[in-house]
């Protein structure tokens, strides 16, 4: 007999398994995991369940362990199913009976009685979660003194940030869309907005872009027709910013699929850029550039509030691999700058090796980021670099974690 809602829960279980066992992102796993789920609402539900179970995994496991005489193995299927059931009740306001009806069938042929008993015990105790999720031990060790403050920003998924094509109309768009603005060219809306139905989408007045992600392109200033290279550009938010700021943009990326999205966004916003699909490690430009923006490939741990899977699948090996790639890209980028040209380096990572550890290697003259270039509440580091994390601007909805640095070629 078909059980309504069961395919979505099975898909959520498959998503978590892909993250924890195979190290895939939820996005990478979604195609196969959601193949049998019908309807956008159920697909969104599966993602939400998996996301909240991963976001609160350490706390959910503590609850589960408090209700078992013998600790379930970390990779035991009943543990994963209980995490899904508890995440629904404690985070998504699913009734307990619905969590049971769609959770226990996932243990067909397995210890349903055990899972039912643990879940019922926790419901009788009125189990709850803390205000901020606990981070995995390995993450706490890496982020050290920053971990507690970052965790505060992970309690809920982020709001929706928009970058405006014309910053002069910021107040107008904030009022029209019912949002707030944290700096010119930015509007923040509540979660759950259907993007394509919002005013201004079809005429290309804005695009979706986290506030912190919009900062690197801002640090290059106005283009006034000068040439800029956007390295690793897709899916294109920074390319759109640079084009709107008057730069003659060359947008380079290795991924055809991601560049197709960039081209769609250029068409929607009626902005122009030369799009190049190639590997930046083998490409040679025919000229030098007045500005280069390298938003480098990274572990993306700074996006943990929207992609909590990174908390569980990133470790020393991935950080080291990304660091090696970033160093090679930085070395090539510095050679393509004109004298007087400006290089901005950015990563959406919270790892020291990908941020400060790369910045100290750059043999260019520092061009410190200034406080008046930032939204209120963010402050440059002593070195003139910028590091943001999800715990910053928490009262206004937070920001993604980024490291950004800037130099000039003398």
Coordinates of C-alpha atoms in Angstrom, one line a residue:
X1 CA 0.0 0.0 0.0
X2 CA 1.3 3.4 -0.9
X3 CA 1.9 5.7 2.0
X4 CA 1.5 9.4 1.3
X5 CA 4.7 11.3 1.9
X6 CA 6.9 8.2 2.1
X7 CA 8.8 8.8 -1.2
X8 CA 9.9 12.2 0.1
X9 CA 11.2 10.6 3.3
X10 CA 13.0 7.9 1.4
X11 CA 14.6 10.6 -0.8
X12 CA 15.7 12.5 2.3
X13 CA 17.3 9.4 3.7
X14 CA 19.1 8.8 0.4
X15 CA 20.4 12.4 0.3
X16 CA 21.8 12.0 3.8
X17 CA 23.4 8.7 2.9
X18 CA 25.0 10.3 -0.2
X19 CA 26.5 13.1 1.9
X20 CA 27.8 11.0 4.8
X21 CA 28.9 7.8 3.0
X22 CA 30.0 9.1 -0.4
X23 CA 30.9 12.7 0.4
X24 CA 28.6 14.1 -2.2
X25 CA 26.8 17.5 -2.0
X26 CA 23.0 17.5 -1.7
X27 CA 23.0 19.1 -5.1
X28 CA 25.1 16.3 -6.6
X29 CA 22.9 13.6 -5.0
X30 CA 19.6 15.2 -5.8
X31 CA 19.1 13.9 -9.3
X32 CA 19.1 10.2 -8.3
X33 CA 17.7 10.7 -4.8
X34 CA 14.6 12.7 -6.0
X35 CA 14.0 10.7 -9.2
X36 CA 10.9 9.0 -7.8
X37 CA 9.5 11.9 -5.9
X38 CA 6.6 13.6 -7.7
X39 CA 5.7 17.2 -7.3
X40 CA 7.8 20.3 -6.5
X41 CA 6.4 20.5 -3.0
X42 CA 7.5 16.9 -2.1
X43 CA 11.0 17.4 -3.6
X44 CA 11.4 20.6 -1.6
X45 CA 10.2 18.7 1.5
X46 CA 12.8 16.0 1.0
X47 CA 15.6 18.6 0.7
X48 CA 14.3 20.4 3.8
X49 CA 14.2 17.3 5.9
X50 CA 17.7 16.2 4.8
X51 CA 19.1 19.8 5.3
X52 CA 17.7 20.1 8.8
X53 CA 18.8 16.6 9.8
X54 CA 22.4 17.5 8.7
X55 CA 22.2 21.0 10.3
X56 CA 21.3 19.6 13.7
X57 CA 22.9 16.1 13.4
X58 CA 25.1 16.4 16.4
X59 CA 22.2 17.5 18.7
X60 CA 19.8 14.9 17.2
X61 CA 22.4 12.2 17.9
X62 CA 22.7 13.4 21.5
X63 CA 18.9 13.0 21.9
X64 CA 19.0 9.6 20.3
X65 CA 21.8 8.4 22.5
X66 CA 20.0 9.6 25.6
X67 CA 17.1 7.2 24.9
X68 CA 19.1 4.0 24.1
X69 CA 20.6 1.6 26.5
X70 CA 23.3 0.6 24.0
X71 CA 24.6 3.3 21.6
X72 CA 23.6 2.8 18.0
X73 CA 26.5 2.7 15.6
X74 CA 27.1 6.0 13.7
X75 CA 26.3 4.4 10.4
X76 CA 23.3 2.4 11.6
X77 CA 20.1 2.9 9.5
X78 CA 17.9 3.3 12.6
X79 CA 20.0 6.3 13.7
X80 CA 19.6 8.0 10.3
X81 CA 15.8 7.3 10.3
X82 CA 15.4 8.7 13.8
X83 CA 17.4 11.8 12.8
X84 CA 14.9 12.3 10.0
X85 CA 11.9 11.8 12.2
X86 CA 13.2 14.1 14.9
X87 CA 14.2 16.8 12.5
X88 CA 10.7 16.9 11.1
X89 CA 9.0 17.2 14.5
X90 CA 11.6 19.5 16.1
X91 CA 12.4 21.8 13.2
X92 CA 9.7 21.5 10.5
X93 CA 6.7 21.2 12.9
X94 CA 5.6 17.9 11.5
X95 CA 3.1 16.1 13.8
X96 CA 4.6 13.2 15.6
X97 CA 2.1 10.7 14.2
X98 CA 3.0 11.7 10.7
X99 CA 6.7 11.3 11.4
X100 CA 6.1 7.8 12.7
X101 CA 3.8 6.9 9.7
X102 CA 6.4 7.9 7.2
X103 CA 9.5 7.1 9.1
X104 CA 9.1 3.5 10.4
X105 CA 8.3 2.1 6.9
X106 CA 11.9 3.1 6.0
X107 CA 13.1 0.3 8.3
X108 CA 11.2 -2.5 6.5
X109 CA 12.7 -5.7 7.7
X110 CA 14.7 -3.8 10.4
X111 CA 14.3 -2.8 14.0
X112 CA 11.1 -0.7 13.8
X113 CA 10.2 -1.5 17.4
X114 CA 13.6 0.0 18.5
X115 CA 13.1 3.2 16.5
X116 CA 9.5 3.5 17.6
X117 CA 10.5 3.1 21.2
X118 CA 13.3 5.7 21.1
X119 CA 11.1 8.2 19.2
X120 CA 8.2 7.7 21.7
X121 CA 10.5 8.1 24.7
X122 CA 11.9 11.4 23.4
X123 CA 8.4 12.7 22.6
X124 CA 7.2 11.8 26.1
X125 CA 10.2 13.8 27.5
X126 CA 9.3 16.8 25.3
X127 CA 12.7 16.7 23.7
X128 CA 13.9 19.9 22.3
X129 CA 16.9 21.4 20.5
X130 CA 19.2 24.2 21.7
X131 CA 19.1 27.7 20.2
X132 CA 22.1 27.1 18.0
X133 CA 23.3 23.7 16.5
X134 CA 26.4 22.0 17.8
X135 CA 29.1 21.7 15.2
X136 CA 30.9 18.4 14.5
X137 CA 34.1 18.0 16.6
X138 CA 36.4 18.2 13.6
X139 CA 34.8 21.5 12.5
X140 CA 35.1 23.0 16.0
X141 CA 38.8 22.0 16.0
X142 CA 39.4 23.8 12.7
X143 CA 37.4 26.9 13.5
X144 CA 38.7 27.1 17.0
X145 CA 37.6 30.4 18.8
X146 CA 35.2 31.3 16.0
X147 CA 33.1 28.1 16.2
X148 CA 30.6 29.2 18.8
X149 CA 29.9 32.6 17.1
X150 CA 29.5 30.9 13.7
X151 CA 27.1 28.3 15.1
X152 CA 24.7 31.0 16.1
X153 CA 24.3 31.9 12.5
X154 CA 23.4 28.4 11.4
X155 CA 20.3 27.9 13.5
X156 CA 18.0 28.7 10.5
X157 CA 18.4 28.7 6.7
X158 CA 19.3 32.1 5.3
X159 CA 17.0 34.8 3.9
X160 CA 16.9 35.7 0.2
X161 CA 19.4 38.4 -0.9
X162 CA 19.1 40.3 -4.2
X163 CA 21.7 42.3 -6.0
X164 CA 20.3 45.2 -8.0
X165 CA 21.4 46.1 -11.5
X166 CA 21.0 49.8 -10.6
X167 CA 22.0 50.6 -7.0
X168 CA 20.6 54.1 -7.3
X169 CA 17.1 52.6 -7.1
X170 CA 17.8 50.6 -3.9
X171 CA 15.1 52.3 -1.7
X172 CA 12.5 51.9 -4.4
X173 CA 13.1 48.2 -4.9
X174 CA 13.2 47.5 -1.1
X175 CA 9.8 49.1 -0.7
X176 CA 8.4 47.5 -3.8
X177 CA 9.5 44.0 -2.7
X178 CA 8.8 44.5 1.0
X179 CA 12.4 43.9 2.0
X180 CA 15.2 45.7 3.8
X181 CA 18.6 46.9 2.4
X182 CA 21.9 46.6 4.2
X183 CA 23.8 48.6 1.7
X184 CA 23.3 50.3 -1.7
X185 CA 22.5 47.7 -4.4
X186 CA 21.2 45.1 -2.0
X187 CA 17.7 44.0 -0.9
X188 CA 17.0 41.2 1.6
X189 CA 13.7 39.3 1.7
X190 CA 12.3 36.7 3.9
X191 CA 12.7 33.0 3.2
X192 CA 10.3 31.2 0.9
X193 CA 9.8 33.9 -1.8
X194 CA 9.1 32.4 -5.2
X195 CA 11.9 34.2 -7.1
X196 CA 10.5 34.1 -10.6
X197 CA 7.2 35.6 -9.4
X198 CA 8.8 38.7 -7.8
X199 CA 8.6 42.1 -9.4
X200 CA 11.6 42.9 -11.5
X201 CA 12.7 39.3 -12.2
X202 CA 11.7 39.1 -15.8
X203 CA 13.0 42.6 -16.7
X204 CA 16.3 41.7 -15.1
X205 CA 16.3 44.4 -12.4
X206 CA 18.1 42.1 -9.9
X207 CA 19.6 38.6 -9.4
X208 CA 19.9 36.4 -6.4
X209 CA 23.2 36.8 -4.6
X210 CA 24.2 36.7 -0.9
X211 CA 25.3 40.0 0.5
X212 CA 28.8 38.7 1.3
X213 CA 29.1 37.2 -2.1
X214 CA 28.4 40.6 -3.7
X215 CA 31.4 42.3 -1.9
X216 CA 34.3 41.1 -4.0
X217 CA 33.1 42.7 -7.2
X218 CA 32.3 45.9 -5.4
X219 CA 35.9 46.2 -4.3
X220 CA 37.0 46.7 -7.9
X221 CA 34.9 49.9 -8.1
X222 CA 33.5 51.4 -11.3
X223 CA 34.8 50.1 -14.6
X224 CA 34.5 53.1 -16.9
X225 CA 35.0 50.8 -19.9
X226 CA 38.2 49.2 -18.6
X227 CA 38.9 45.5 -19.0
X228 CA 38.3 43.0 -16.2
X229 CA 38.7 39.3 -16.0
X230 CA 36.2 37.3 -13.9
X231 CA 38.0 34.0 -13.3
X232 CA 35.9 31.0 -12.3
X233 CA 32.9 33.2 -13.1
X234 CA 29.9 30.9 -13.4
X235 CA 27.1 31.0 -12.5
X236 CA 27.6 34.7 -13.0
X237 CA 26.5 36.9 -10.1
X238 CA 29.8 38.7 -10.0
X239 CA 30.0 39.0 -13.8
X240 CA 26.6 40.7 -13.7
X241 CA 27.9 43.1 -11.0
X242 CA 31.0 44.0 -13.0
X243 CA 29.1 44.5 -16.2
X244 CA 26.5 46.7 -14.4
X245 CA 29.4 48.7 -13.0
X246 CA 30.7 49.6 -16.4
X247 CA 33.5 47.1 -16.9
X248 CA 34.3 45.4 -20.2
X249 CA 34.0 41.8 -18.8
X250 CA 35.7 38.6 -19.8
X251 CA 34.0 35.8 -17.9
X252 CA 35.9 32.6 -17.8
X253 CA 34.9 29.2 -16.4
X254 CA 35.6 25.5 -17.2
X255 CA 31.9 24.3 -16.8
X256 CA 29.7 24.6 -19.8
X257 CA 26.6 23.8 -17.7
X258 CA 27.3 26.7 -15.3
X259 CA 28.2 29.0 -18.1
X260 CA 24.9 28.3 -19.7
X261 CA 23.3 29.7 -16.6
X262 CA 25.5 32.7 -16.8
X263 CA 24.4 33.4 -20.3
X264 CA 20.8 33.1 -19.3
X265 CA 21.3 35.6 -16.6
X266 CA 23.1 38.0 -19.0
X267 CA 20.2 37.7 -21.3
X268 CA 17.6 38.3 -18.6
X269 CA 19.4 41.4 -17.2
X270 CA 20.4 42.7 -20.7
X271 CA 24.1 43.0 -19.6
X272 CA 27.1 42.1 -21.8
X273 CA 30.2 40.0 -21.2
X274 CA 32.6 38.0 -23.3
X275 CA 32.1 34.4 -22.1
X276 CA 35.0 31.9 -22.4
X277 CA 34.8 28.2 -21.6
X278 CA 38.2 26.9 -20.8
X279 CA 40.6 25.8 -18.0
X280 CA 42.2 28.8 -16.4
X281 CA 45.3 26.7 -15.7
X282 CA 46.0 26.3 -19.4
X283 CA 44.4 29.4 -20.9
X284 CA 46.5 32.4 -22.1
X285 CA 44.8 35.8 -22.7
X286 CA 45.8 37.9 -25.7
X287 CA 46.1 41.0 -23.5
X288 CA 46.4 42.1 -19.8
X289 CA 43.6 43.4 -17.6
X290 CA 42.9 46.5 -15.6
X291 CA 41.2 44.3 -13.0
X292 CA 40.9 40.6 -12.1
X293 CA 38.4 39.0 -9.8
X294 CA 39.4 35.5 -8.7
X295 CA 36.5 34.0 -6.8
X296 CA 38.4 30.7 -6.6
X297 CA 37.1 27.2 -6.3
X298 CA 37.0 26.2 -2.6
X299 CA 35.5 23.9 0.0
X300 CA 32.6 26.3 0.3
X301 CA 32.4 25.8 4.1
X302 CA 31.3 29.5 4.3
X303 CA 27.9 28.4 2.8
X304 CA 27.2 26.1 5.7
X305 CA 24.0 27.9 6.7
X306 CA 22.4 27.2 3.3
X307 CA 24.4 24.0 2.6
X308 CA 24.8 22.2 5.9
X309 CA 26.2 19.1 4.2
X310 CA 29.6 20.9 4.1
X311 CA 29.8 20.4 7.8
X312 CA 30.0 16.7 7.4
X313 CA 31.9 16.0 4.1
X314 CA 34.8 18.5 4.2
X315 CA 38.1 17.5 5.9
X316 CA 41.9 18.1 5.6
X317 CA 42.2 16.3 2.2
X318 CA 39.7 18.5 0.5
X319 CA 41.1 21.7 2.1
X320 CA 44.6 20.8 1.0
X321 CA 43.5 20.0 -2.6
X322 CA 41.6 23.3 -2.8
X323 CA 44.6 25.2 -1.4
X324 CA 46.9 23.9 -4.1
X325 CA 44.5 24.8 -6.8
X326 CA 44.0 28.3 -5.4
X327 CA 47.7 29.0 -5.2
X328 CA 48.1 28.0 -8.9
X329 CA 45.2 30.2 -10.0
X330 CA 46.6 33.2 -8.0
X331 CA 50.0 32.8 -9.5
X332 CA 48.6 32.9 -13.0
X333 CA 46.2 35.8 -12.3
X334 CA 49.0 38.0 -11.0
X335 CA 50.8 37.7 -14.3
X336 CA 47.8 38.9 -16.3
X337 CA 47.4 42.2 -14.5
X338 CA 48.4 45.5 -16.2
X339 CA 50.7 47.8 -14.1
X340 CA 48.4 49.7 -11.8
X341 CA 45.8 46.9 -12.2
X342 CA 43.8 45.5 -9.2
X343 CA 43.4 41.9 -8.2
X344 CA 40.6 40.8 -5.8
X345 CA 40.8 37.3 -4.4
X346 CA 37.8 35.7 -2.7
X347 CA 36.7 32.3 -1.4
X348 CA 33.4 31.3 0.3
X349 CA 35.4 29.3 2.8
X350 CA 35.9 29.5 6.5
X351 CA 39.2 27.7 6.4
X352 CA 42.4 29.6 7.2
X353 CA 44.4 27.6 4.6
X354 CA 42.1 28.9 1.8
X355 CA 42.0 32.5 3.0
X356 CA 44.8 34.0 5.0
X357 CA 47.1 31.2 4.1
X358 CA 46.8 32.1 0.4
X359 CA 46.9 35.9 0.9
X360 CA 50.3 35.9 2.5
X361 CA 51.8 34.4 -0.6
X362 CA 50.7 37.1 -3.1
X363 CA 53.6 39.2 -4.3
X364 CA 51.7 42.4 -5.1
X365 CA 51.2 45.6 -3.2
X366 CA 48.3 45.4 -0.7
X367 CA 45.3 47.6 -1.4
X368 CA 43.5 47.4 2.0
X369 CA 39.7 47.1 2.1
X370 CA 38.2 50.2 3.8
X371 CA 35.4 50.3 6.4
X372 CA 33.4 52.7 4.2
X373 CA 33.3 50.0 1.5
X374 CA 31.4 47.6 3.8
X375 CA 27.9 47.4 5.2
X376 CA 27.5 48.6 8.8
X377 CA 28.5 45.8 11.2
X378 CA 31.4 44.4 9.1
X379 CA 35.0 45.5 9.7
X380 CA 38.2 44.9 7.8
X381 CA 41.0 42.8 9.4
X382 CA 44.2 44.5 10.6
X383 CA 45.9 43.4 7.4
X384 CA 43.2 45.1 5.2
X385 CA 41.6 41.8 4.4
X386 CA 38.0 40.9 5.1
X387 CA 36.6 37.8 6.7
X388 CA 32.8 37.3 7.1
X389 CA 31.1 34.4 8.8
X390 CA 27.4 33.3 9.3
X391 CA 27.4 34.7 12.9
X392 CA 28.0 38.2 11.7
X393 CA 25.0 40.5 11.1
X394 CA 22.9 37.8 12.8
X395 CA 20.2 40.2 13.9
X396 CA 19.6 41.1 10.3
X397 CA 19.7 37.5 9.0
X398 CA 23.4 36.9 8.8
X399 CA 25.8 36.5 5.8
X400 CA 27.8 33.7 4.2
X401 CA 31.4 33.1 5.2
X402 CA 33.9 34.7 2.9
X403 CA 37.6 35.7 2.8
X404 CA 38.4 38.6 0.5
X405 CA 41.7 40.4 -0.1
X406 CA 42.8 43.0 -2.6
X407 CA 46.2 44.1 -4.2
X408 CA 47.5 46.5 -6.8
X409 CA 50.3 45.7 -9.3
X410 CA 52.8 48.5 -9.1

